[in-house]
Every structure is written in structure tokens, then in C-alpha cells.
Tab-separated table of C-alpha atoms in Angstrom:
chain	number	residue	atom	x	y	z
A	1	UNK	CA	24.316	-15.099	-16.778
A	2	UNK	CA	26.351	-15.784	-13.304
A	3	UNK	CA	29.360	-13.669	-12.920
A	4	UNK	CA	32.395	-14.148	-10.661
A	5	UNK	CA	33.035	-11.623	-7.991
A	6	UNK	CA	36.390	-11.460	-6.015
A	7	UNK	CA	37.013	-14.750	-4.065
A	8	UNK	CA	35.293	-16.514	-7.131
A	9	UNK	CA	31.932	-16.526	-5.532
A	10	UNK	CA	29.025	-16.822	-7.741
A	11	UNK	CA	26.898	-13.272	-8.323
A	12	UNK	CA	23.634	-13.157	-9.633
A	13	UNK	CA	21.270	-10.404	-11.017
A	14	UNK	CA	18.439	-9.661	-8.699
A	15	UNK	CA	16.099	-11.692	-11.362
A	16	UNK	CA	18.369	-14.802	-11.288
A	17	UNK	CA	17.589	-14.769	-7.243
A	18	UNK	CA	14.224	-15.135	-7.495
A	19	UNK	CA	14.248	-18.218	-9.947
A	20	UNK	CA	12.960	-21.173	-7.806
A	21	UNK	CA	15.047	-23.561	-9.777
A	22	UNK	CA	18.243	-21.413	-9.274
A	23	UNK	CA	17.755	-21.796	-5.252
A	24	UNK	CA	16.847	-25.534	-5.381
A	25	UNK	CA	20.110	-26.102	-7.481
A	26	UNK	CA	22.077	-23.979	-4.733
A	27	UNK	CA	22.282	-25.561	-1.219
A	28	UNK	CA	23.438	-21.927	0.158
A	29	UNK	CA	20.345	-19.966	-1.370
A	30	UNK	CA	17.738	-22.894	-0.644
A	31	UNK	CA	19.025	-22.772	3.118
A	32	UNK	CA	18.234	-19.055	3.038
A	33	UNK	CA	14.922	-19.682	1.756
A	34	UNK	CA	14.016	-22.550	4.093
A	35	UNK	CA	15.182	-20.546	7.288
A	36	UNK	CA	13.515	-17.566	5.730
A	37	UNK	CA	10.372	-19.565	5.679
A	38	UNK	CA	10.804	-21.061	9.172
A	39	UNK	CA	11.441	-17.820	10.910
A	40	UNK	CA	8.332	-16.030	9.139
A	41	UNK	CA	6.288	-19.218	10.082
A	42	UNK	CA	7.211	-18.722	13.835
A	43	UNK	CA	6.341	-15.052	13.842
A	44	UNK	CA	3.087	-15.513	11.936
A	45	UNK	CA	1.827	-17.742	15.008
A	46	UNK	CA	1.186	-15.199	17.472
A	47	UNK	CA	0.419	-12.681	14.847
A	48	UNK	CA	-2.623	-14.753	13.425
A	49	UNK	CA	-3.948	-15.621	17.053
A	50	UNK	CA	-3.828	-11.819	17.684
A	51	UNK	CA	-5.924	-11.139	14.562
A	52	UNK	CA	-8.394	-13.681	15.258
A	53	UNK	CA	-9.118	-12.165	18.615
A	54	UNK	CA	-9.474	-9.028	16.877
A	55	UNK	CA	-12.117	-10.726	14.407
A	56	UNK	CA	-13.671	-12.302	17.186
A	57	UNK	CA	-13.282	-15.870	15.905
A	58	UNK	CA	-11.481	-19.012	17.149
A	59	UNK	CA	-7.629	-18.529	16.904
A	60	UNK	CA	-7.385	-21.860	14.706
A	61	UNK	CA	-9.458	-19.830	12.167
A	62	UNK	CA	-6.788	-17.287	11.599
A	63	UNK	CA	-3.876	-19.816	11.798
A	64	UNK	CA	-5.603	-21.856	9.138
A	65	UNK	CA	-6.138	-18.725	6.949
A	66	UNK	CA	-2.340	-17.829	7.271
A	67	UNK	CA	-1.549	-21.165	5.952
A	68	UNK	CA	-4.166	-21.504	3.205
A	69	UNK	CA	-3.029	-17.846	2.185
A	70	UNK	CA	0.595	-18.302	2.149
A	71	UNK	CA	0.466	-21.409	0.373
A	72	UNK	CA	-1.830	-20.461	-2.383
A	73	UNK	CA	-0.364	-17.136	-2.836
A	74	UNK	CA	3.287	-18.772	-3.483
A	75	UNK	CA	1.824	-20.499	-6.598
A	76	UNK	CA	-0.539	-17.799	-7.814
A	77	UNK	CA	1.041	-14.368	-6.447
A	78	UNK	CA	3.087	-11.766	-8.544
A	79	UNK	CA	5.225	-10.930	-6.134
A	80	UNK	CA	8.103	-13.794	-5.253
A	81	UNK	CA	8.926	-13.675	-1.363
A	82	UNK	CA	6.069	-11.879	-0.239
A	83	UNK	CA	4.015	-13.143	2.552
A	84	UNK	CA	-0.036	-13.232	2.706
A	85	UNK	CA	-1.692	-14.135	5.891
A	86	UNK	CA	-4.542	-13.069	8.054
A	87	UNK	CA	-3.915	-9.387	8.659
A	88	UNK	CA	-4.996	-6.940	11.210
A	89	UNK	CA	-6.457	-4.792	8.500
A	90	UNK	CA	-9.041	-7.652	7.335
A	91	UNK	CA	-9.956	-8.433	10.868
A	92	UNK	CA	-10.733	-4.702	11.608
A	93	UNK	CA	-12.980	-4.625	8.457
A	94	UNK	CA	-14.728	-8.047	9.416
A	95	UNK	CA	-15.085	-7.928	13.324
A	96	UNK	CA	-18.327	-5.940	12.905
A	97	UNK	CA	-19.919	-9.099	10.599
A	98	UNK	CA	-18.883	-11.418	12.993
A	99	UNK	CA	-20.194	-9.942	15.687
A	100	UNK	CA	-23.730	-9.395	13.974
A	101	UNK	CA	-24.027	-12.546	12.041
A	102	UNK	CA	-21.660	-15.244	12.988
A	103	UNK	CA	-18.772	-17.076	11.464
A	104	UNK	CA	-20.292	-18.243	8.548
A	105	UNK	CA	-21.247	-15.175	6.942
A	106	UNK	CA	-17.519	-14.219	7.355
A	107	UNK	CA	-16.526	-16.891	5.433
A	108	UNK	CA	-19.062	-16.018	2.739
A	109	UNK	CA	-17.846	-12.302	2.822
A	110	UNK	CA	-14.286	-13.646	2.214
A	111	UNK	CA	-15.141	-16.025	-0.647
A	112	UNK	CA	-17.068	-12.780	-2.203
A	113	UNK	CA	-14.210	-10.620	-1.771
A	114	UNK	CA	-11.855	-12.870	-3.470
A	115	UNK	CA	-14.197	-12.779	-6.405
A	116	UNK	CA	-14.274	-9.204	-6.300
A	117	UNK	CA	-10.464	-8.838	-6.135
A	118	UNK	CA	-10.139	-11.188	-9.349
A	119	UNK	CA	-12.425	-8.856	-11.191
A	120	UNK	CA	-10.429	-6.010	-9.940
A	121	UNK	CA	-7.307	-7.527	-10.909
A	122	UNK	CA	-8.319	-8.536	-14.303
A	123	UNK	CA	-9.603	-5.173	-14.930
A	124	UNK	CA	-6.623	-3.451	-14.438
A	125	UNK	CA	-6.572	-1.938	-10.964
A	126	UNK	CA	-3.174	-2.853	-10.161
A	127	UNK	CA	-2.327	-0.014	-12.911
A	128	UNK	CA	-3.379	2.763	-10.537
A	129	UNK	CA	-0.411	2.394	-8.320
A	130	UNK	CA	1.442	4.777	-10.722
A	131	UNK	CA	-0.857	7.481	-9.282
A	132	UNK	CA	0.535	7.037	-5.658
A	133	UNK	CA	3.385	9.357	-5.213
A	134	UNK	CA	6.699	8.660	-3.483
A	135	UNK	CA	5.743	10.606	-0.740
A	136	UNK	CA	2.672	8.672	0.207
A	137	UNK	CA	4.872	5.578	-0.183
A	138	UNK	CA	7.432	6.972	2.199
A	139	UNK	CA	4.584	7.919	4.605
A	140	UNK	CA	3.173	4.466	4.437
A	141	UNK	CA	6.228	2.650	4.996
A	142	UNK	CA	7.076	4.845	7.997
A	143	UNK	CA	3.403	4.555	9.716
A	144	UNK	CA	3.480	0.777	9.092
A	145	UNK	CA	7.176	0.619	11.019
A	146	UNK	CA	5.620	2.722	13.941
A	147	UNK	CA	2.409	0.364	14.090
A	148	UNK	CA	4.647	-2.604	14.106
A	149	UNK	CA	6.366	-0.977	17.193
A	150	UNK	CA	3.410	0.103	18.485
A	151	UNK	CA	1.702	-3.416	18.346
A	152	UNK	CA	4.573	-4.834	20.648
A	153	UNK	CA	4.103	-2.197	23.372
A	154	UNK	CA	1.284	-4.168	25.348
A	155	UNK	CA	3.448	-7.352	25.269
A	156	UNK	CA	5.690	-4.946	27.494
A	157	UNK	CA	2.958	-3.625	29.745
A	158	UNK	CA	2.477	-5.468	33.203
A	159	UNK	CA	4.772	-8.115	32.594
A	160	UNK	CA	7.328	-10.317	34.864
A	161	UNK	CA	10.587	-8.238	35.137
A	162	UNK	CA	12.363	-11.120	33.499
A	163	UNK	CA	10.614	-10.155	30.262
A	164	UNK	CA	12.952	-7.013	29.842
A	165	UNK	CA	16.310	-8.496	30.072
A	166	UNK	CA	15.263	-11.175	27.671
A	167	UNK	CA	14.056	-8.627	25.146
A	168	UNK	CA	17.064	-6.715	25.555
A	169	UNK	CA	19.162	-10.206	24.788
A	170	UNK	CA	16.975	-10.559	21.581
A	171	UNK	CA	17.453	-7.340	20.630
A	172	UNK	CA	21.394	-7.701	20.871
A	173	UNK	CA	21.128	-10.736	18.868
A	174	UNK	CA	19.167	-9.536	16.383
A	175	UNK	CA	20.953	-6.451	15.761
A	176	UNK	CA	24.423	-7.639	16.565
A	177	UNK	CA	24.614	-11.130	14.933
A	178	UNK	CA	24.405	-9.991	11.442
A	179	UNK	CA	27.847	-8.067	11.945
A	180	UNK	CA	29.509	-11.357	12.901
A	181	UNK	CA	27.712	-13.932	10.313
A	182	UNK	CA	24.653	-13.836	8.322
A	183	UNK	CA	25.075	-17.770	7.648
A	184	UNK	CA	21.845	-18.226	9.958
A	185	UNK	CA	19.128	-15.961	10.310
A	186	UNK	CA	19.372	-13.780	13.432
A	187	UNK	CA	15.529	-13.778	14.199
A	188	UNK	CA	15.810	-17.382	14.063
A	189	UNK	CA	18.930	-17.487	16.850
A	190	UNK	CA	17.190	-15.141	18.819
A	191	UNK	CA	14.196	-17.036	18.968
A	192	UNK	CA	15.817	-20.510	19.845
A	193	UNK	CA	18.184	-18.991	22.285
A	194	UNK	CA	15.240	-17.358	24.345
A	195	UNK	CA	13.219	-20.426	24.169
A	196	UNK	CA	16.177	-22.533	25.527
A	197	UNK	CA	17.259	-19.924	28.381
A	198	UNK	CA	13.562	-19.893	29.694
A	199	UNK	CA	12.645	-23.624	29.331
A	200	UNK	CA	16.088	-24.591	30.996
A	201	UNK	CA	15.761	-21.938	33.832
A	202	UNK	CA	12.395	-22.607	34.054
A	203	UNK	CA	11.443	-18.990	34.320
A	204	UNK	CA	7.681	-18.063	34.254
A	205	UNK	CA	7.272	-15.383	31.351
A	206	UNK	CA	4.396	-14.980	28.593
A	207	UNK	CA	4.724	-17.324	25.988
A	208	UNK	CA	2.996	-18.023	22.317
A	209	UNK	CA	0.855	-20.438	24.370
A	210	UNK	CA	-0.551	-17.927	26.348
A	211	UNK	CA	-2.089	-16.179	23.157
A	212	UNK	CA	-4.638	-18.986	22.663
A	213	UNK	CA	-5.152	-22.831	22.049
A	214	UNK	CA	-3.376	-24.276	18.931
A	215	UNK	CA	-5.073	-26.291	16.491
A	216	UNK	CA	-4.744	-30.178	16.904
A	217	UNK	CA	-5.883	-31.143	13.239
A	218	UNK	CA	-5.683	-30.242	9.772
A	219	UNK	CA	-7.965	-27.507	7.991
A	220	UNK	CA	-11.006	-29.461	6.259
A	221	UNK	CA	-13.071	-28.260	3.059
A	222	UNK	CA	-16.117	-26.804	3.835
A	223	UNK	CA	-18.254	-24.081	2.545
A	224	UNK	CA	-20.176	-21.444	4.341
A	225	UNK	CA	-23.656	-22.466	5.815
A	226	UNK	CA	-25.849	-19.111	5.005
A	227	UNK	CA	-29.060	-18.811	2.967
A	228	UNK	CA	-28.585	-18.607	-1.001
A	229	UNK	CA	-30.800	-15.484	-0.798
A	230	UNK	CA	-30.455	-11.744	-1.843
A	231	UNK	CA	-30.659	-10.535	1.810
A	232	UNK	CA	-27.459	-12.704	2.432
A	233	UNK	CA	-25.626	-10.808	-0.171
A	234	UNK	CA	-26.843	-7.249	1.323
A	235	UNK	CA	-25.387	-8.327	4.559
A	236	UNK	CA	-21.925	-9.292	3.131
A	237	UNK	CA	-21.668	-7.034	0.186
A	238	UNK	CA	-20.342	-4.122	1.845
A	239	UNK	CA	-17.830	-5.989	4.056
A	240	UNK	CA	-16.618	-7.844	0.983
A	241	UNK	CA	-16.117	-4.854	-1.027
A	242	UNK	CA	-14.114	-3.342	1.723
A	243	UNK	CA	-11.952	-6.445	2.535
A	244	UNK	CA	-11.129	-6.669	-1.263
A	245	UNK	CA	-10.058	-2.954	-1.539
A	246	UNK	CA	-8.347	-2.929	1.609
A	247	UNK	CA	-6.377	-6.353	0.839
A	248	UNK	CA	-5.581	-5.140	-2.585
A	249	UNK	CA	-4.350	-1.662	-1.604
A	250	UNK	CA	-2.087	-3.275	1.146
A	251	UNK	CA	-0.927	-6.223	-1.192
A	252	UNK	CA	0.122	-3.820	-3.918
A	253	UNK	CA	1.898	-1.507	-1.823
A	254	UNK	CA	3.792	-3.986	-0.033
A	255	UNK	CA	4.606	-5.642	-3.503
A	256	UNK	CA	6.067	-2.172	-4.421
A	257	UNK	CA	8.149	-1.747	-1.526
A	258	UNK	CA	9.624	-5.353	-2.094
A	259	UNK	CA	10.412	-4.514	-5.573
A	260	UNK	CA	12.626	-1.072	-4.335
A	261	UNK	CA	14.313	-3.477	-1.766
A	262	UNK	CA	15.038	-6.434	-4.346
A	263	UNK	CA	15.929	-4.375	-7.327
A	264	UNK	CA	13.181	-6.249	-9.312
A	265	UNK	CA	9.615	-6.034	-10.795
A	266	UNK	CA	6.639	-7.658	-9.640
A	267	UNK	CA	3.581	-8.807	-11.708
A	268	UNK	CA	0.951	-6.502	-9.986
A	269	UNK	CA	-2.109	-7.548	-12.121
A	270	UNK	CA	-1.438	-10.913	-11.466
A	271	UNK	CA	-0.531	-10.299	-7.729
A	272	UNK	CA	-4.042	-8.419	-7.518
A	273	UNK	CA	-6.117	-11.571	-8.704
A	274	UNK	CA	-4.003	-14.121	-7.156
A	275	UNK	CA	-4.936	-12.445	-3.874
A	276	UNK	CA	-8.389	-13.006	-5.090
A	277	UNK	CA	-7.751	-16.725	-5.516
A	278	UNK	CA	-6.344	-17.037	-2.159
A	279	UNK	CA	-9.051	-15.440	-0.440
A	280	UNK	CA	-11.281	-17.884	-2.302
A	281	UNK	CA	-9.485	-20.948	-1.372
A	282	UNK	CA	-8.943	-19.393	2.274
A	283	UNK	CA	-12.869	-19.217	2.666
A	284	UNK	CA	-13.411	-22.682	1.096
A	285	UNK	CA	-11.162	-24.052	4.210
A	286	UNK	CA	-13.466	-21.778	6.836
A	287	UNK	CA	-10.409	-18.837	7.176
A	288	UNK	CA	-10.998	-15.626	7.787
A	289	UNK	CA	-9.148	-14.236	4.908
A	290	UNK	CA	-6.195	-11.690	4.490
A	291	UNK	CA	-3.667	-10.184	2.178
A	292	UNK	CA	0.019	-9.443	1.978
A	293	UNK	CA	1.940	-8.794	5.618
A	294	UNK	CA	4.496	-6.135	5.344
A	295	UNK	CA	6.086	-7.018	8.913
A	296	UNK	CA	6.394	-10.893	7.928
A	297	UNK	CA	7.519	-9.840	4.363
A	298	UNK	CA	10.252	-7.669	5.821
A	299	UNK	CA	11.336	-10.393	8.114
A	300	UNK	CA	11.586	-12.623	5.092
A	301	UNK	CA	12.870	-10.384	2.380
A	302	UNK	CA	15.019	-8.013	4.631
A	303	UNK	CA	15.930	-9.967	7.867
A	304	UNK	CA	16.390	-13.450	6.485
A	305	UNK	CA	17.283	-12.578	2.764
A	306	UNK	CA	14.943	-14.667	1.120
A	307	UNK	CA	14.108	-13.962	-2.688
A	308	UNK	CA	11.887	-16.964	-3.878
A	309	UNK	CA	8.477	-18.290	-3.967
A	310	UNK	CA	10.182	-21.171	-1.936
A	311	UNK	CA	10.298	-19.332	1.317
A	312	UNK	CA	6.514	-18.115	1.034
A	313	UNK	CA	5.320	-21.930	0.491
A	314	UNK	CA	7.212	-23.058	3.415
A	315	UNK	CA	6.177	-20.472	5.738
A	316	UNK	CA	2.626	-21.636	5.215
A	317	UNK	CA	3.639	-25.334	5.527
A	318	UNK	CA	5.965	-24.920	8.669
A	319	UNK	CA	3.450	-22.640	10.358
A	320	UNK	CA	1.023	-25.729	9.978
A	321	UNK	CA	3.685	-28.373	10.992
A	322	UNK	CA	4.395	-26.137	13.815
A	323	UNK	CA	0.860	-25.620	15.598
A	324	UNK	CA	-0.461	-29.002	14.466
A	325	UNK	CA	2.537	-31.523	15.196
A	326	UNK	CA	5.029	-29.341	17.467
A	327	UNK	CA	2.165	-27.045	19.024
A	328	UNK	CA	3.677	-28.314	22.563
A	329	UNK	CA	7.016	-27.042	21.414
A	330	UNK	CA	5.888	-23.828	19.656
A	331	UNK	CA	3.687	-22.493	22.818
A	332	UNK	CA	7.173	-22.701	24.738
A	333	UNK	CA	8.424	-19.506	22.814
A	334	UNK	CA	8.776	-16.615	24.807
A	335	UNK	CA	6.839	-13.657	23.478
A	336	UNK	CA	10.010	-11.535	24.487
A	337	UNK	CA	11.700	-13.143	21.506
A	338	UNK	CA	9.227	-12.495	18.837
A	339	UNK	CA	8.854	-8.945	20.338
A	340	UNK	CA	12.579	-8.530	19.800
A	341	UNK	CA	12.180	-9.609	16.179
A	342	UNK	CA	9.195	-7.304	15.500
A	343	UNK	CA	11.121	-4.345	17.163
A	344	UNK	CA	14.075	-5.104	14.461
A	345	UNK	CA	11.458	-5.423	11.834
A	346	UNK	CA	10.196	-1.787	12.639
A	347	UNK	CA	13.717	-0.382	12.676
A	348	UNK	CA	14.888	-2.028	9.583
A	349	UNK	CA	11.515	-0.854	7.868
A	350	UNK	CA	11.500	2.947	8.935
A	351	UNK	CA	12.967	5.134	6.178
A	352	UNK	CA	15.535	7.138	8.653
A	353	UNK	CA	16.817	9.001	5.455
A	354	UNK	CA	13.227	10.578	4.971
A	355	UNK	CA	13.492	12.479	8.408
A	356	UNK	CA	17.080	13.392	8.536
A	357	UNK	CA	17.119	17.368	8.716
A	358	UNK	CA	19.028	17.495	5.784
A	359	UNK	CA	16.538	15.280	3.564
A	360	UNK	CA	13.665	17.603	4.913
A	361	UNK	CA	15.348	20.857	3.877
A	362	UNK	CA	15.981	19.743	0.568
A	363	UNK	CA	12.283	18.505	0.101
A	364	UNK	CA	9.421	20.924	-0.972
A	365	UNK	CA	7.174	21.537	1.810
A	366	UNK	CA	4.240	19.837	-0.018
A	367	UNK	CA	6.133	16.878	-0.172
A	368	UNK	CA	6.838	16.740	3.608
A	369	UNK	CA	3.307	17.726	4.151
A	370	UNK	CA	2.040	14.648	1.876
A	371	UNK	CA	4.316	11.915	4.211
A	372	UNK	CA	3.301	13.848	7.305
A	373	UNK	CA	-0.486	13.502	6.594
A	374	UNK	CA	-0.131	9.820	5.792
A	375	UNK	CA	1.746	8.751	8.702
A	376	UNK	CA	-0.428	10.959	11.236
A	377	UNK	CA	-3.807	9.521	9.588
A	378	UNK	CA	-2.613	5.932	9.495
A	379	UNK	CA	-1.194	5.853	13.051
A	380	UNK	CA	-4.482	7.608	14.469
A	381	UNK	CA	-6.644	5.220	12.280
A	382	UNK	CA	-4.472	1.961	12.420
A	383	UNK	CA	-5.719	1.398	8.817
A	384	UNK	CA	-3.466	1.577	6.033
A	385	UNK	CA	-5.810	1.967	3.670
A	386	UNK	CA	-7.285	5.009	5.132
A	387	UNK	CA	-3.924	6.584	5.542
A	388	UNK	CA	-2.818	6.199	1.888
A	389	UNK	CA	-6.242	7.382	0.667
A	390	UNK	CA	-5.746	10.457	2.874
A	391	UNK	CA	-2.162	10.917	1.726
A	392	UNK	CA	-2.941	10.720	-2.115
A	393	UNK	CA	-6.126	13.127	-1.709
A	394	UNK	CA	-3.778	15.645	0.026
A	395	UNK	CA	-1.015	15.198	-2.546
A	396	UNK	CA	-3.633	15.828	-5.054
A	397	UNK	CA	-5.115	18.788	-3.646
A	398	UNK	CA	-1.212	20.395	-2.929
A	399	UNK	CA	-0.397	19.413	-6.627
A	400	UNK	CA	-3.590	21.074	-7.894
A	401	UNK	CA	-2.998	24.238	-5.947
A	402	UNK	CA	0.431	24.408	-7.165
A	403	UNK	CA	-0.209	24.080	-10.873
A	404	UNK	CA	-2.732	26.659	-10.774
A	405	UNK	CA	-0.178	29.141	-9.848
A	406	UNK	CA	1.673	28.151	-13.239
A	407	UNK	CA	-0.772	29.811	-15.856
A	408	UNK	CA	-0.195	33.608	-16.687
A	409	UNK	CA	-1.923	35.931	-18.692
A	410	UNK	CA	-0.154	39.045	-20.552
A	411	UNK	CA	-2.499	41.915	-21.889
A	412	UNK	CA	-1.382	43.970	-24.717
A	413	UNK	CA	-3.603	47.083	-26.648
A	414	UNK	CA	-2.998	48.090	-30.088
A	415	UNK	CA	-4.576	51.262	-31.468
A	416	UNK	CA	-4.870	50.011	-35.214
A	417	UNK	CA	-8.137	49.199	-36.787
A	418	UNK	CA	-10.084	50.931	-33.757
A	419	UNK	CA	-8.254	49.161	-31.080
A	420	UNK	CA	-7.574	45.902	-30.222
A	421	UNK	CA	-6.736	44.298	-26.850
A	422	UNK	CA	-4.943	40.771	-26.931
A	423	UNK	CA	-4.435	38.377	-23.996
A	424	UNK	CA	-1.691	35.645	-24.468
A	425	UNK	CA	-2.584	32.742	-21.857
A	426	UNK	CA	0.376	30.396	-21.103
A	427	UNK	CA	-0.115	27.424	-18.924
A	428	UNK	CA	-1.986	24.269	-18.466
A	429	UNK	CA	-6.125	24.992	-17.608
A	430	UNK	CA	-8.109	22.824	-15.521
A	431	UNK	CA	-10.452	23.053	-12.857
A	432	UNK	CA	-7.829	24.732	-10.355
A	433	UNK	CA	-6.118	27.078	-12.724
A	434	UNK	CA	-9.121	27.966	-14.826
A	435	UNK	CA	-11.304	29.358	-12.016
A	436	UNK	CA	-9.176	32.668	-11.557
A	437	UNK	CA	-8.725	32.748	-15.357
A	438	UNK	CA	-12.057	34.971	-15.331
A	439	UNK	CA	-10.556	37.504	-12.671
A	440	UNK	CA	-7.735	38.323	-15.174
A	441	UNK	CA	-9.605	40.438	-18.021
A	442	UNK	CA	-10.571	44.330	-18.233
A	443	UNK	CA	-13.853	44.034	-19.319
A	444	UNK	CA	-14.783	47.629	-18.958
A	445	UNK	CA	-11.543	49.093	-19.986
A	446	UNK	CA	-10.897	46.967	-23.351
A	447	UNK	CA	-11.696	48.024	-26.748
A	448	UNK	CA	-14.564	46.618	-28.520
A	449	UNK	CA	-12.092	43.988	-29.979
A	450	UNK	CA	-10.734	41.597	-27.945
A	451	UNK	CA	-8.355	38.358	-28.752
A	452	UNK	CA	-7.513	35.683	-26.457
A	453	UNK	CA	-4.446	33.661	-27.719
A	454	UNK	CA	-4.314	30.088	-26.433
A	455	UNK	CA	-1.174	28.884	-28.282
A	456	UNK	CA	0.955	28.480	-25.259
A	457	UNK	CA	-2.121	26.770	-23.202
A	458	UNK	CA	-3.977	23.458	-23.305
A	459	UNK	CA	-7.744	23.203	-22.312
A	460	UNK	CA	-8.280	19.956	-20.061
A	461	UNK	CA	-11.616	19.808	-18.727
A	462	UNK	CA	-15.025	21.239	-18.717
A	463	UNK	CA	-14.274	23.572	-16.065
A	464	UNK	CA	-12.344	25.740	-18.700
A	465	UNK	CA	-14.841	25.824	-21.049
A	466	UNK	CA	-17.254	27.086	-18.577
A	467	UNK	CA	-14.680	29.881	-17.545
A	468	UNK	CA	-14.335	30.955	-21.540
A	469	UNK	CA	-17.953	30.847	-21.869
A	470	UNK	CA	-17.886	33.166	-18.946
A	471	UNK	CA	-15.563	35.653	-20.110
A	472	UNK	CA	-17.219	35.745	-23.707
A	473	UNK	CA	-20.676	36.530	-22.016
A	474	UNK	CA	-19.077	39.259	-19.976
A	475	UNK	CA	-17.891	40.859	-22.711
A	476	UNK	CA	-20.869	40.567	-24.698
A	477	UNK	CA	-22.738	42.366	-21.870
A	478	UNK	CA	-20.202	45.318	-22.507
A	479	UNK	CA	-21.022	45.079	-26.054
A	480	UNK	CA	-17.443	43.885	-27.067
A	481	UNK	CA	-16.874	40.809	-29.090
A	482	UNK	CA	-14.142	38.034	-28.235
A	483	UNK	CA	-12.162	35.839	-30.502
A	484	UNK	CA	-10.445	32.827	-29.023
A	485	UNK	CA	-7.596	31.790	-31.286
A	486	UNK	CA	-4.357	29.532	-31.260
A	487	UNK	CA	-6.185	26.345	-29.786
A	488	UNK	CA	-4.453	23.108	-30.391
A	489	UNK	CA	-6.685	20.325	-32.136
A	490	UNK	CA	-7.826	18.683	-28.677
A	491	UNK	CA	-8.698	21.781	-27.248
A	492	UNK	CA	-10.592	23.252	-29.994
A	493	UNK	CA	-12.692	19.839	-30.211
A	494	UNK	CA	-13.509	20.237	-26.754
A	495	UNK	CA	-14.607	23.836	-26.941
A	496	UNK	CA	-16.422	22.940	-30.212
A	497	UNK	CA	-18.178	20.044	-28.367
A	498	UNK	CA	-18.797	21.909	-25.130
A	499	UNK	CA	-19.127	25.728	-25.480
A	500	UNK	CA	-22.381	27.250	-24.757
A	501	UNK	CA	-24.026	24.071	-23.032
A	502	UNK	CA	-22.193	24.393	-19.647
A	503	UNK	CA	-23.918	27.905	-18.537
A	504	UNK	CA	-21.727	31.177	-18.179
A	505	UNK	CA	-21.774	31.366	-14.512
A	506	UNK	CA	-18.464	31.669	-12.959
């Protein structure tokens, strides 16, 4: 239900702002969605062309892929306002396939990747997002901001000197205009203003048209011309699987980031299989495939303030109109304008709070190490999936190492009934913490009866059972008996099932 704020301006909950119907009924909100889609479309053009070059295909392949991905995901995706299109990550994965087997095999791999994503989505792969720590997420965001900035550096190297004042003017507009008014997206104003200046003054600077020829016709439905054989499947299978995982990881991470920005929840499972549907549609139109684009998503959500599927849909529609019907006009846009917009996006995306001295001092060193590892690996490899994977691995290792030190063993000896040593184990026992358990006992000094009290611990895996077996065997070699008591039901059942079957090695 809408409420009234000071000045009688209607206020909406974050969930209501995602309503397509609500946006269509509000001219102000609809304008935000339309302009957001237009700005994203303008920013998509040079990106799609650049990614096509990386993949080794004609620029039209990347542009058409961006159109079909954006339009399809607007209907089937699980995260409103998120932009999906041709991406650098997918281009890097598929480039070797294009080089070795050509475009048709790429298209076949895109369709197969879409099938994999649907299967993974329906099987619940999106639920694995809960295992990605916040420190990895922060590292992912910061690395992405750095990569966005780094991708703009080549556009400022070896160019006419007029590019630099134009870029500076663009930055002044995108950073300064929102302080005066938010009626029109600042990135759109920067693009229009710099284009008018360069055209009116007839200055020669790099433009969008210099990136490659824009298409002059609509995409057509066509299936890949490849043999329907097992050999073809062997060729495309590894590329399709890699594309599916990379695309899902980037898309789900981006969806989680937008969730945080908009204070809403997205349907991660729907987003996962929706990406698969979008890639299948893209493949059927001869596109190079793609996934969520965090840079363009940040332009749409953060810079433009869009919140619904309308902006995503219009981004694709405007892209097609711009490159097909208005290609001559779009080709005049100076790259300096788009560079300014992307630098703004990188600054807005970076989590500056995460690197403040006060924040770093308050955080555990392990959290900082995980964030740093994610950033360094991602920037070094230019692959967000690899960076996130390494970050999660480092987080797991550091967590296991930390938890391993939480286990304590207390020894007490009584002289009644011929003497008895009691060991009280406190803490969670798993592969990391149980490795040191074997060394915590006085095998030679203990009396003939030994009791291991486990009432304050829990056995989580086979490594712990093997450790208990090794302890029991060591005491047996010394002619002493061991009783393990106090196990909870789950631990007792696990020990009953595995004891004596894992070997007594340690």
C-alpha cells in the first residue's frame, strides 16, 4: 500500500517499485524505466562489439545476442531490472571454439549451454549461493569495479588530446548533474551533450562507429549447421558446460548484488533456468550467448534508478532500433562519453566502505584475506568465476583452520577401581579438528581403563571416526581398554556404521 510522505509525494515499498503494472500507471516511474533502458542500450553497443571481437565473431553476432538475451530475460528472468546480454566472460570461454571450429559450433554450444542451465536451475543450483561468504561478495564487487575501470583505459591511450577534456566534461556531468536534478539520467545527458559537441564542432575523435560495422537488418531464426553426431557433442560439451557455469555464477552473483541495492529478493531458481531459456533463444537466432552484465545493470539500477522488467525489455528493443534504424546516428557517439559513463559506474560499484582503515581494523584478518584473494585473482585472470571460486576456497580453508582450534581435550585421573583416565572432548569434530585429536592422549602414562567423554562434542565425518579408531587401536597396543561415552544419537549411529571399517591409520 502506498503511503504519503512530506509534500504529499507517494512513496512505495521496494517490492511495489518492481511492479510493471505500477510503473505503467505512473508517468514519472515509466519515464525512469524508459530512459534507463535507453541509456543501457547506448552503453551496450560498444560493449557488445568489443566482446564479439574477443570471441572472434562478426560484431552483429554480439549485438543480436544482446538484443535477444535482454528481451527474453525480461520475461523469464527472476531479477527485475537486471540486464543480460553478450558478456566478456562468455566470449573468453568460447573464443577457442570459434577459432578451431567456427561460428556454427559456437551457436550449437550456446544452445547446449542453455539446456545445461535449465537443468542446473531446476535441480536447485541457485541454493548454493548461500555458501558464498560476504567477504567473497565484497571482493567480487570490488574486483568488478576495477575491471570495469581497466576496460576503459585502452580507450584513453593513443587518442587525440580532445578525448581527455571531453571525458572530463562527461565525468563532470555524470557526477555533478544528480546533485542538481534527477529528472533525467545523468549518463544520458552526458552522451547527448558530448555527441552534440563533437558533431557541431566537427572534431575528430574515436566514435562508436569506429568499433565495427553496425547491422542493417533484423536477426533471423536459424539453427547451427553442424553434424548431429557424437563427435560434435564431444567438441562442444566442455565449452557448453563451462559457459553454463560461468554464466550462472555471474548472473546469480549480480542478482544478489541487485537484491542488496534494491532491498528486495529475487527468484534465484527462476533466474537460473531463465538464463538457460535466454541462451537457447539467442542460439536459435545465431547469437554468441551471454549472461547478466553487472556494469550495465549498475547503470540501469543505480545510475538511472530503474526497478522493473520494463527497463530490461526496452534496453533490448532500443538496442535493436538504434543499431538497425539509427545506426548512422549511433555511430557518431564519441567513445569519450561512454568512457565517462563506465568510469562513473566503476566508482559507484566499488565498496569504498570495505577499504576504510576503521573497517579493515575491525574485520577479522581472515575476512580481509578472503576479500583480497578474490580481488587479486579476479583482476589477474579477468575472470569473475575463477576469482569467486578461489575466494570461496580460501574462505573454506581459513574457516576450517579457525574451527579446528575450537576443540579442547581435558584429562583427569581417578585412583578408584584400579585407576581410570577420563578425557572430556569439547567441540565440533570434523576432518580439520579431528586430525590433532590423536595427539591429545597420554597412551603410555594412562591406567588400564580409559574413558573418552563425548557429551560436549559432535562427530561430523568419517575422518573423526577414523581418528577414534586410531586412538582405540593405540591403547590396545598398550594393553589398555577404551570406552567412548556420551555420543549423541547422530554421532553414535555414524560410529556404529563406520567404526572398524576405515582402518586405524592416522
